[in-house]
Short mmCIF file of C-alpha atoms in Angstrom, two decimals:
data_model
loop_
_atom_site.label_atom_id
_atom_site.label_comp_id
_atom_site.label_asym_id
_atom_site.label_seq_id
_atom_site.Cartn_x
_atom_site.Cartn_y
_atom_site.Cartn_z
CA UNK A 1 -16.61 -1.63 13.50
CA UNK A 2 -13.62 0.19 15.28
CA UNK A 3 -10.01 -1.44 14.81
CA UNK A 4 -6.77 -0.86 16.92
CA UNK A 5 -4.16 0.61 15.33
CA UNK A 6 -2.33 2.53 18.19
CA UNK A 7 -1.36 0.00 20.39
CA UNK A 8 2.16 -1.15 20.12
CA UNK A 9 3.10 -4.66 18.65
CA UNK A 10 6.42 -6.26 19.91
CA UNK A 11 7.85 -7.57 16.75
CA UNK A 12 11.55 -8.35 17.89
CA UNK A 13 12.61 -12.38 18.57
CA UNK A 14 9.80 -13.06 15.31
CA UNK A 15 12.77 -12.88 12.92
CA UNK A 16 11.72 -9.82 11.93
CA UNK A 17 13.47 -8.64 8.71
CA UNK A 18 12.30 -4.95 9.86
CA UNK A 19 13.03 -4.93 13.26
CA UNK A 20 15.58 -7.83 14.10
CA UNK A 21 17.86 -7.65 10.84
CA UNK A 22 18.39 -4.03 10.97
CA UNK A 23 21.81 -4.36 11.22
CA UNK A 24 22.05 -6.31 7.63
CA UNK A 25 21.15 -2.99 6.39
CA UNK A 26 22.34 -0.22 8.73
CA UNK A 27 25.31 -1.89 10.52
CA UNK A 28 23.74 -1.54 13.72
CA UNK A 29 21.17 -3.62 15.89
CA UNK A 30 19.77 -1.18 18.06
CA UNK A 31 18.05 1.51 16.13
CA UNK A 32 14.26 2.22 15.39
CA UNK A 33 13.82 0.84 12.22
CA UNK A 34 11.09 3.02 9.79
CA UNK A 35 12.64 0.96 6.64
CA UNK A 36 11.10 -2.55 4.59
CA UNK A 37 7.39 -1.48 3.36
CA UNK A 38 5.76 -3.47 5.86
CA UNK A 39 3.55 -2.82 8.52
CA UNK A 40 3.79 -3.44 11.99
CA UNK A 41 -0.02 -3.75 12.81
CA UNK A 42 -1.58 -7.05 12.97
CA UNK A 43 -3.43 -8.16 10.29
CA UNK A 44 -7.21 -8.32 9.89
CA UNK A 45 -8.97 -10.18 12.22
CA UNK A 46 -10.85 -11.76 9.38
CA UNK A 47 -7.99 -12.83 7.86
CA UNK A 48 -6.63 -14.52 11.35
CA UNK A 49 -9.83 -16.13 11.88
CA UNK A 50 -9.40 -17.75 8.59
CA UNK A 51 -6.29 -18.59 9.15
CA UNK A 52 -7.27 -20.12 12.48
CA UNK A 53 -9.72 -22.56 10.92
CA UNK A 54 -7.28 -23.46 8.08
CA UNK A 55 -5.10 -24.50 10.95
CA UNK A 56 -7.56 -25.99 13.23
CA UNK A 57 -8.23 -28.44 10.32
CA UNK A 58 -5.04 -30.08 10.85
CA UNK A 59 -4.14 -30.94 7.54
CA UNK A 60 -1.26 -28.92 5.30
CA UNK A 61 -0.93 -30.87 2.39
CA UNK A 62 -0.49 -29.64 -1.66
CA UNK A 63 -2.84 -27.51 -2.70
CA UNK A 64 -4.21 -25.43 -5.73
CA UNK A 65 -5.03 -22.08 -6.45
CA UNK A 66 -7.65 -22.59 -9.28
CA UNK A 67 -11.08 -22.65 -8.14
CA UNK A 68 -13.54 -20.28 -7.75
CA UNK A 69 -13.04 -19.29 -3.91
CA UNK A 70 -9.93 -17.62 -5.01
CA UNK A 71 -10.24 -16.23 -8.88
CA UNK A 72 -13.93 -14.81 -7.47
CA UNK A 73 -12.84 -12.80 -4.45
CA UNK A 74 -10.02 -11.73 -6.86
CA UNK A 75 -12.66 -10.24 -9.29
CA UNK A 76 -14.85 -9.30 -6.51
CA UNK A 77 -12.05 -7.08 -5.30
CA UNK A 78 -11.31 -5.41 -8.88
CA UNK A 79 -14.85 -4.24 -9.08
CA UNK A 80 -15.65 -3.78 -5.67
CA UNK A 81 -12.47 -0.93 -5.44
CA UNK A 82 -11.59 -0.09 -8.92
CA UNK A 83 -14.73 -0.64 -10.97
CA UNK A 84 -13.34 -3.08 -13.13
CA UNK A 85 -14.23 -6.33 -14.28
CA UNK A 86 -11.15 -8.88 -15.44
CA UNK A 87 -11.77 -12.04 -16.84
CA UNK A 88 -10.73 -14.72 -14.57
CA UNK A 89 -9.49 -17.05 -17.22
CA UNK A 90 -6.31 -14.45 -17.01
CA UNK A 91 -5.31 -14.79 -13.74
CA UNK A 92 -1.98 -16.10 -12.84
CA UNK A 93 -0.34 -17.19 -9.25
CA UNK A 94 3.51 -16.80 -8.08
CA UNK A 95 4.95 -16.79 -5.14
CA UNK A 96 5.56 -12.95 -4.43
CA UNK A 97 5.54 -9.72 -7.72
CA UNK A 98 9.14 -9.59 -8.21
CA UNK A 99 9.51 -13.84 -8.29
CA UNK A 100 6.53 -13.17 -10.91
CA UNK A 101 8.33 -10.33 -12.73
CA UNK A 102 11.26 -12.03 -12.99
CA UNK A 103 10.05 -14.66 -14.79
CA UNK A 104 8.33 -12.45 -17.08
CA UNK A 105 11.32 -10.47 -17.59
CA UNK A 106 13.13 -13.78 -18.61
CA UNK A 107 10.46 -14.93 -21.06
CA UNK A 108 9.88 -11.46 -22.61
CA UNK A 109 13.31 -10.97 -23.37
CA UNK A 110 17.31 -11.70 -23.93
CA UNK A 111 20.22 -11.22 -21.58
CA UNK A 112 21.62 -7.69 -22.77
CA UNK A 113 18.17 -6.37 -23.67
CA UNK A 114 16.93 -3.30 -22.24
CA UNK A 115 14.23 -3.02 -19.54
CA UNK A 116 12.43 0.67 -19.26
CA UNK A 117 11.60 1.77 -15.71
CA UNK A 118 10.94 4.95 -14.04
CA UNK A 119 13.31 6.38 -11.57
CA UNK A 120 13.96 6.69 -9.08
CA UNK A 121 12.86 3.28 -8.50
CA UNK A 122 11.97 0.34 -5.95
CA UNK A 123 15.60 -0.88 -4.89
CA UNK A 124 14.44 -4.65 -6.22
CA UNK A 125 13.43 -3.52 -9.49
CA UNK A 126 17.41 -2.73 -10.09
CA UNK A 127 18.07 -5.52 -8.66
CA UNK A 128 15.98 -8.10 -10.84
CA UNK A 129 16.99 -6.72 -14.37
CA UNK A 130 20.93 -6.87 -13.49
CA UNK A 131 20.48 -10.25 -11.71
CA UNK A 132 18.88 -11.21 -14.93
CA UNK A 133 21.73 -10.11 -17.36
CA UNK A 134 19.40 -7.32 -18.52
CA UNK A 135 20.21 -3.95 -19.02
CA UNK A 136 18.01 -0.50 -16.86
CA UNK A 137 17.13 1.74 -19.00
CA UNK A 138 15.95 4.38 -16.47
CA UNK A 139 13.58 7.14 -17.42
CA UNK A 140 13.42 10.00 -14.73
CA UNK A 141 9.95 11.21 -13.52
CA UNK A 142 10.15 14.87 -13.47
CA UNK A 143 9.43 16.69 -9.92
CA UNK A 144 7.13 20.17 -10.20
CA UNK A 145 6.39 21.46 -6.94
CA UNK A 146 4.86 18.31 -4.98
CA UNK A 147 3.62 16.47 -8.37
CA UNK A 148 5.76 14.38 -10.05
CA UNK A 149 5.74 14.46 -14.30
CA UNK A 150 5.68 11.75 -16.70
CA UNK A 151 8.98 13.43 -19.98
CA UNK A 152 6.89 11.02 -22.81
CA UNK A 153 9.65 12.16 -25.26
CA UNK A 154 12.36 10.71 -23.20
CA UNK A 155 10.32 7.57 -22.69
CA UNK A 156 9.23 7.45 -26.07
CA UNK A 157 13.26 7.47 -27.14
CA UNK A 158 13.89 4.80 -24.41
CA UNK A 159 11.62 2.57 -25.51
CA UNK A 160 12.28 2.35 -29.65
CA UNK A 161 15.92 1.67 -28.73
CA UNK A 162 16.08 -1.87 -31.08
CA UNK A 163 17.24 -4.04 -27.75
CA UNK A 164 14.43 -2.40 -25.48
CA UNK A 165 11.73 -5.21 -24.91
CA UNK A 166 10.24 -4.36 -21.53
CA UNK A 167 8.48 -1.51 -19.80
CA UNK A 168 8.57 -2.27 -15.73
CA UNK A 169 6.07 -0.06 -14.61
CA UNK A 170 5.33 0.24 -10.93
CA UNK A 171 1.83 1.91 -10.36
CA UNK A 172 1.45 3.66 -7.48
CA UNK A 173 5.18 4.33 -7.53
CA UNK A 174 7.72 3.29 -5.23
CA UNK A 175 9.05 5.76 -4.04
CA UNK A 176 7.45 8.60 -4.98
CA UNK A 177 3.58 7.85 -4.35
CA UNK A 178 2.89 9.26 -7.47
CA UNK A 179 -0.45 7.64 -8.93
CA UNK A 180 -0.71 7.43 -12.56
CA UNK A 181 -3.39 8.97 -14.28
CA UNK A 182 -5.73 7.27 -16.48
CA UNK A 183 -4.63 9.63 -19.91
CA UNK A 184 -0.66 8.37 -18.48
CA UNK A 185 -1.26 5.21 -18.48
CA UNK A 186 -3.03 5.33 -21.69
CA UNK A 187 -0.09 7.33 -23.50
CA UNK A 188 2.32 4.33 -21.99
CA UNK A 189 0.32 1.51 -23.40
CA UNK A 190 0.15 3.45 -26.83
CA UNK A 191 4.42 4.00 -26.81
CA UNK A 192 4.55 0.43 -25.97
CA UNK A 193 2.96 -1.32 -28.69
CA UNK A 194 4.05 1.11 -31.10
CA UNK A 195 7.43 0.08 -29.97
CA UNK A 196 6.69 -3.56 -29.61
CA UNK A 197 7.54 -3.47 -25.84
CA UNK A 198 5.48 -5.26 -23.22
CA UNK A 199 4.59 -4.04 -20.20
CA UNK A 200 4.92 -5.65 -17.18
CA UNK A 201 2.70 -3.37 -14.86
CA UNK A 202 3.26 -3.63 -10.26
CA UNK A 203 0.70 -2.68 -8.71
CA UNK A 204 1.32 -4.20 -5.15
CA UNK A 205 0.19 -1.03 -3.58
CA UNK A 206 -2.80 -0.39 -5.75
CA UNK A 207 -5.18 -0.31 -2.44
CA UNK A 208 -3.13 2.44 -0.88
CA UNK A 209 -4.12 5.42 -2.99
CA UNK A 210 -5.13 9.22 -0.94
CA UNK A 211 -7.52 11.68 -1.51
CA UNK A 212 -9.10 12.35 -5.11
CA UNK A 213 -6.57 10.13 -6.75
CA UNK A 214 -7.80 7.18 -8.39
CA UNK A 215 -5.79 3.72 -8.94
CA UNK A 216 -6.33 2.60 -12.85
CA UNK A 217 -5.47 -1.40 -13.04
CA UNK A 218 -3.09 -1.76 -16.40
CA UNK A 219 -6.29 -4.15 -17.55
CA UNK A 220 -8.34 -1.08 -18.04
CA UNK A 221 -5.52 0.21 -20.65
CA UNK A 222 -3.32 -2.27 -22.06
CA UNK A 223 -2.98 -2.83 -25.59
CA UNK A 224 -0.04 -5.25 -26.72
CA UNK A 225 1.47 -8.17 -24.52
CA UNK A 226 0.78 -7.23 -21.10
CA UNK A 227 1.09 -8.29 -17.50
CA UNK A 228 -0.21 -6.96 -13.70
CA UNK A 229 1.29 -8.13 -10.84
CA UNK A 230 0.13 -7.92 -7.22
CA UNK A 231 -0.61 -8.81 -3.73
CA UNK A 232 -2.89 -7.93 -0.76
CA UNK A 233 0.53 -8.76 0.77
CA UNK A 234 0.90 -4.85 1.53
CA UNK A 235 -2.56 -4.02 2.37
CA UNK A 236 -3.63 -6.42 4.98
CA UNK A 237 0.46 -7.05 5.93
CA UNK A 238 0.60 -10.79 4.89
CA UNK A 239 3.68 -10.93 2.99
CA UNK A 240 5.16 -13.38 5.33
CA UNK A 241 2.74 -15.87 4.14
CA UNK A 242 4.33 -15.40 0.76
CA UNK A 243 1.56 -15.39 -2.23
CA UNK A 244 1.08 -12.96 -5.20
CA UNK A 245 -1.03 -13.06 -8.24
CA UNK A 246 -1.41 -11.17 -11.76
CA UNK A 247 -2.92 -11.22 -14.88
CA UNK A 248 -1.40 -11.99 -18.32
CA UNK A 249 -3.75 -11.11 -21.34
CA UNK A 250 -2.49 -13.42 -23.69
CA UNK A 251 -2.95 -17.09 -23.00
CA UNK A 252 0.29 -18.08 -24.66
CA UNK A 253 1.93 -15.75 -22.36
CA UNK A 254 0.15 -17.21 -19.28
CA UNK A 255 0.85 -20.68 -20.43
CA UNK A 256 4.57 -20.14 -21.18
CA UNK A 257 4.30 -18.34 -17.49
CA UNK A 258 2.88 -21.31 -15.97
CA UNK A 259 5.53 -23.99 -17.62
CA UNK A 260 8.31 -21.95 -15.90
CA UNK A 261 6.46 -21.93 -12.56
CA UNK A 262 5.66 -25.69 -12.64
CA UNK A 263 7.86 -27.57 -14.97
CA UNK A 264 11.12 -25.47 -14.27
CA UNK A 265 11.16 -24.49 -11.07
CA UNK A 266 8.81 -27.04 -9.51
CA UNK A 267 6.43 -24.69 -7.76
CA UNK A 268 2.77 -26.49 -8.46
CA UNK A 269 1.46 -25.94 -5.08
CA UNK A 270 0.36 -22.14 -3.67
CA UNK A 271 1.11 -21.22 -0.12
CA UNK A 272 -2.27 -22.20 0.79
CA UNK A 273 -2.49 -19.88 4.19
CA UNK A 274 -1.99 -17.13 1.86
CA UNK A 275 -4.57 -18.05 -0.39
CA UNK A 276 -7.46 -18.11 2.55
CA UNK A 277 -5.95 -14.79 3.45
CA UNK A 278 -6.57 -13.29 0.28
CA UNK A 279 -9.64 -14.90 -0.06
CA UNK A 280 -11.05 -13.71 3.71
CA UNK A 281 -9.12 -10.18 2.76
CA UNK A 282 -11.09 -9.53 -0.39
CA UNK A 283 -14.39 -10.57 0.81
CA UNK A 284 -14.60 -9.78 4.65
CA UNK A 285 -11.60 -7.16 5.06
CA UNK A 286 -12.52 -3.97 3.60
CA UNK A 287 -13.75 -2.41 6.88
CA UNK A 288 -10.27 -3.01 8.44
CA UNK A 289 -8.47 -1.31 5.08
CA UNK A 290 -10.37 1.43 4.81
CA UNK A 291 -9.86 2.20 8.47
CA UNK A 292 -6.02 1.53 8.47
CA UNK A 293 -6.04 3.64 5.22
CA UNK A 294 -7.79 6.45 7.57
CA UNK A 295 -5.01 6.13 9.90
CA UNK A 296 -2.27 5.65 8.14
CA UNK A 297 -2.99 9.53 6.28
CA UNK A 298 -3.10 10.61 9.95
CA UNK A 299 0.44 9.68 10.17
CA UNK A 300 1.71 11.41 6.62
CA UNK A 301 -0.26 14.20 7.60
CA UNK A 302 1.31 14.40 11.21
CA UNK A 303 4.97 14.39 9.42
CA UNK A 304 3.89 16.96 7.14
CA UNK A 305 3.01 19.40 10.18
CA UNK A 306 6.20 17.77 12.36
CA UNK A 307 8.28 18.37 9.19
CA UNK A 308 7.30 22.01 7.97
CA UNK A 309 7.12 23.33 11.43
CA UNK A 310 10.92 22.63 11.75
CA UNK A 311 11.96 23.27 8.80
CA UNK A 312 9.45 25.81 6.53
CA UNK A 313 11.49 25.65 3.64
CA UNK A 314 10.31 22.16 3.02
CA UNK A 315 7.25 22.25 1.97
CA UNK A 316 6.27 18.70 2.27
CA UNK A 317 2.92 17.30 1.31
CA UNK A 318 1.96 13.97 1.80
CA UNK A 319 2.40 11.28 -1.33
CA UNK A 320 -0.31 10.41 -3.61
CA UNK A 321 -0.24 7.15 -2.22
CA UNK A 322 1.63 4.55 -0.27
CA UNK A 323 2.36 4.49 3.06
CA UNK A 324 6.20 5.71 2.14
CA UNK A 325 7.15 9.47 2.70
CA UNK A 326 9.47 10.09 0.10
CA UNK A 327 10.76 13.58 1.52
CA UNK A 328 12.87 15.86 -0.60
CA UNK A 329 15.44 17.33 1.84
CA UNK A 330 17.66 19.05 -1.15
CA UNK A 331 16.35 22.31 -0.22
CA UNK A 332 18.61 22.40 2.99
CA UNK A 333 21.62 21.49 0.82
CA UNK A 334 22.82 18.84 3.38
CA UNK A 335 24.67 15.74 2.56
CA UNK A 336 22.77 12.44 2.51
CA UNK A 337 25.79 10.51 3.68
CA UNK A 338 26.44 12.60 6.39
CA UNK A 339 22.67 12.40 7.58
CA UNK A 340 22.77 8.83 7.19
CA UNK A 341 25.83 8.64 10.18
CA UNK A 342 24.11 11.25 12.59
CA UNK A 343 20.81 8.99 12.21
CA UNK A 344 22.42 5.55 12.57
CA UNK A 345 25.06 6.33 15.00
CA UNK A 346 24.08 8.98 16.98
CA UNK A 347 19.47 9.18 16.72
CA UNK A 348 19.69 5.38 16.61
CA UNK A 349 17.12 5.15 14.21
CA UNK A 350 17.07 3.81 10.13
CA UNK A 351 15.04 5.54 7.65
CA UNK A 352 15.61 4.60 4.02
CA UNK A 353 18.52 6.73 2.28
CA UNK A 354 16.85 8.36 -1.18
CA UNK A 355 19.98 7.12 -3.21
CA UNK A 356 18.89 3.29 -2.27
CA UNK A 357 16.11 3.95 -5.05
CA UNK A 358 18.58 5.35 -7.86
CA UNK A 359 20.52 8.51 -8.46
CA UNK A 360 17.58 10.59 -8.51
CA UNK A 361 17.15 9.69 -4.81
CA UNK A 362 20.22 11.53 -3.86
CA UNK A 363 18.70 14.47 -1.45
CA UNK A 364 15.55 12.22 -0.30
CA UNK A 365 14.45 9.39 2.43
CA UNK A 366 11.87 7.27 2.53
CA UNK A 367 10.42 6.67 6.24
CA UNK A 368 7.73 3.97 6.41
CA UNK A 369 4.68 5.31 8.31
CA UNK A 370 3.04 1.81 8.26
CA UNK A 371 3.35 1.44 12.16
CA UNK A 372 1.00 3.04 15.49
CA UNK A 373 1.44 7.19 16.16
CA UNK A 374 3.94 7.26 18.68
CA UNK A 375 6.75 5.30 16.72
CA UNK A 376 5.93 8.15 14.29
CA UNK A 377 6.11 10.91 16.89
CA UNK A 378 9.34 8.96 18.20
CA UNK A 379 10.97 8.85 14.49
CA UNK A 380 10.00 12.46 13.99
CA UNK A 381 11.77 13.43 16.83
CA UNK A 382 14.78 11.74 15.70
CA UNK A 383 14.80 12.46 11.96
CA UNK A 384 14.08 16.23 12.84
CA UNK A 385 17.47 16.24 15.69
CA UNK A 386 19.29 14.51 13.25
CA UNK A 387 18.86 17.09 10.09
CA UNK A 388 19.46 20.03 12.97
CA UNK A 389 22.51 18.50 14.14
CA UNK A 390 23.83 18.19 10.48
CA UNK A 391 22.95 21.58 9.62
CA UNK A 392 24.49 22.77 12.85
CA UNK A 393 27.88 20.81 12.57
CA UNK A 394 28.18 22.85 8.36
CA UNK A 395 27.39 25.85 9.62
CA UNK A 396 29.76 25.57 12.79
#
C-alpha cells in the first residue's frame, strides 16, 4: 500500500493549537509554526474509516473501555512491535499521559516531596510536579558526541534523598530522542526499589524509535511499584480525540488509580472515538506507521544534510527517535534569545527554544519534522537565514 505524506494539509480556521494559536506562544500570528509534537498529516485511513462508521451509527452515548476489542489490540500491539506480552488485567485508561501522571504523582506521594526526572525535559513534565506542590529533582543526561549518557551516581544520590518518592521517566526522551537501553532501564528499576521510589515510566513516543535502536516497555523491567503511560495519540496523530492508557502492576495501585478517575473527578466514560481509533490503529494501521516512520527519517535526515552543509561545525545527526530535532547550536556560541527575535520577527517562523525544556536546553531548539518535505525545506531555509543573520549582526 502507498500513503501520501507530501501533499499539504490546510490546518488553519480548525482551531489549531499548532498553527492558529501560535501567537499564545510566540507573540505573533503569522509565522510557520514547527512547534507542539503533533503532526500535520492526516491520520490513517483505517482509523477514519472507523471513525466514519462509529459516526454513521448515530448514537454517542457513555461508554466503556473494558472489553476485549480494546485491552486485545492493546496486547496485540505490545507483541506485535516490542515482543512483549502484558497481562491485560493491568491496563488502565485516562484521558491523555500527563492527566494520568498526574494522578499518579498525587497518589504516590506528598506535596513537598521530590520527583526525579531527567533533563532537560518535556516542558509539561515541569509543569505537573510544581502544579502539584511537588518538588523537580532534575538529573542531567550527559551529552558525548551525538549520544546522550545516563551519570547513575548522580541519579542514584537523587533518588535516596528521604523526601524523593517518584522517578518520571520519559522513554524515548523528550527532547533529546535518546532511547534507553535495555541494561539502563534495568539499572533504573534496580536504584528505584532499592530506594523505595516508583517509577512512573512515558512512553507516548514508544512507536517512533530509528535505526538499530530498540524501544524496551518499563513492563519488561520493572521491579517495585510501577506505572507506563501512553498513547497512539502521537503515532497515528489522534490526540485531538483525547484518550491514553497505561499499565499499573499492582492492583491496589490500579484500583486507588481508578477511584480518583471515577469517584473524584467523575470521568467513568472513555472518549469513545478514541477508543475505535486505537483499536483500528493497533490492528489495521501498521502499514501507514511504518511508512510515515520511513518518511518522517527522510525529513531528519534532510536537516542533517541542510544543517551541516551550512554550518560544518555542527555535526548534527539525527535523534534516536522522535520526530523532534533537538539541535545543539552551542558550537556557534550564539545567543538563544537573540535567535529567538531574528526567527519570530524577522524569518516569521517558531521553532521550539532549547531553554523551554530546562536549563540544559540553553544552546538547543527543537523543530518538529512531523509535517510534508517542503514545510521542512521552507523551515530550513528560515532557521539556516536566521542563525547567519545572528552570526553576521556579532561579528559586524
Amino acid at each position: 500500500m502507498s500513503f501520501d505524506f507530501s501533499t499539504v494539509t490546510d490546518r488553519h480556521g480548525t482551531w489549531c493549537t499548532q498553527w492558529d494559536y501560535v501567537a499564545d506562544r510566540f507573540g505573533s500570528a503569522d509565522l510557520l509554526p514547527f512547534t507542539i509534537s503533533d503532526m500535520d498529516f492526516p491520520t490513517a485511513p483505517c482509523i477514519l474509516e472507523a471513525l466514519q462508521q462509529r459516526l454513521q451509527h448515530g448514537v454517542l452515548g457513555y461508554s466503556r473501555w473494558q472489553h476485549d476489542d480494546f485491552l486485545g489490540a492493546i496486547a496485540h500491539w505490545f507483541q506485535q512491535r516490542f515482543n512483549s506480552r502484558i497481562d491485560s488485567e493491568t491496563v488502565v485508561y485516562g484521558p491523555s499521559v500527563i492527566y494520568m501522571a498526574a494522578q499518579l504523582i498525587r497518589l504516590w506521594s506528598q506535596p513537598g516531596d521530590g520527583v526525579v526526572t531527567f533533563t532537560p525535559a518535556y516542558d509539561a513534565f515541569f509543569k505537573v510536579v510544581d502544579g502539584n506542590q511537588r518538588r523537580m529533582l532534575p538529573c542531567p543526561l550527559i551529552k558525548q558526541g551525538n549520544d546522550w549518557r545516563l551519570d547513575a551516581e548522580l541519579l542514584e544520590n537523587l533518588l535516596s534523598q528521604p523526601d524523593c518518592s517518584v522517578l518520571l521517566l520519559c522513554s524515548p526522551h523528550n527532547p533529546t530522542g535518546k532511547v534507553w537501553t535495555r541494561s539502563e532501564l534495568a539499572l533504573i528499576a534496580e536504584l528505584c526499589e532499592c530506594h523505595g521510589v516508583r517509577t512512573i515510566s512515558d512512553e507516548i513516543h514508544m512507536d517512533m524509535v530509528w535505526g538499530n535502536n530498540r524501544h524496551t516497555p518499563w513492563n519488561e523491567v520493572a521491579r517495585s511499584d510501577w506505572a507506563l503511560l501512553t498513547s497512539g495519540s502521537k503515532s497515528f496523530n489522534i490526540p485531538a480525540l483525547t484518550g491514553a492508557y497505561g499499565l499499573i502492576g499492582s492492583k491496589i495501585h490500579r484500583d486507588a488509580y481508578l477511584h480518583q478517575l471515577k469517584a473524584c473527578d467523575g470521568l467513568s466514560s472513555p472518549a469513545v472515538l478514541a477508543v475505535h481509533a486505537h483499536v483500528a490503529a493497533y490492528r489495521a494501521g501498521e502499514p501507514w506507521l511504518d511508512a510515515l516512520r520511513d518518511y518522517l527519517q527522510g525529513n531528519l535526515r534532510y536537516v542533517a544534510e541542510r544543517l551541516n552543509h551550512a554550518f560544518p561545525q555542527l555535526g548534527w545527526q539525527p535523534p534516536q527517535s522522535t520526530y523532534l530535532a533537538w539541535i545543539d547550536l552551542r558550537s556557534l556560541g550564539i545567543d538563544d534569545r537573540l535567535l529567538q527575535t531574528e526567527l519570530i520577527e524577522r524569518q516569521k517562523v517558531a521553532i521550539m527554544p532549547g531553554y523551554t525544556y530546562g536549563e540544559e536546553g540553553n544552546g538547543f531548539l527543537r523543530l518538529n519534522v512531523g509535517c510534508p518535505r517542503s514545510k521542512v525545506e521552507a523551515g530550513m531555509d528560515k532557521l539556516i537565514a536566521g542563525i547567519e543573520a545572528v552570526i553576521q549582526h556579532r561579528s559586524g
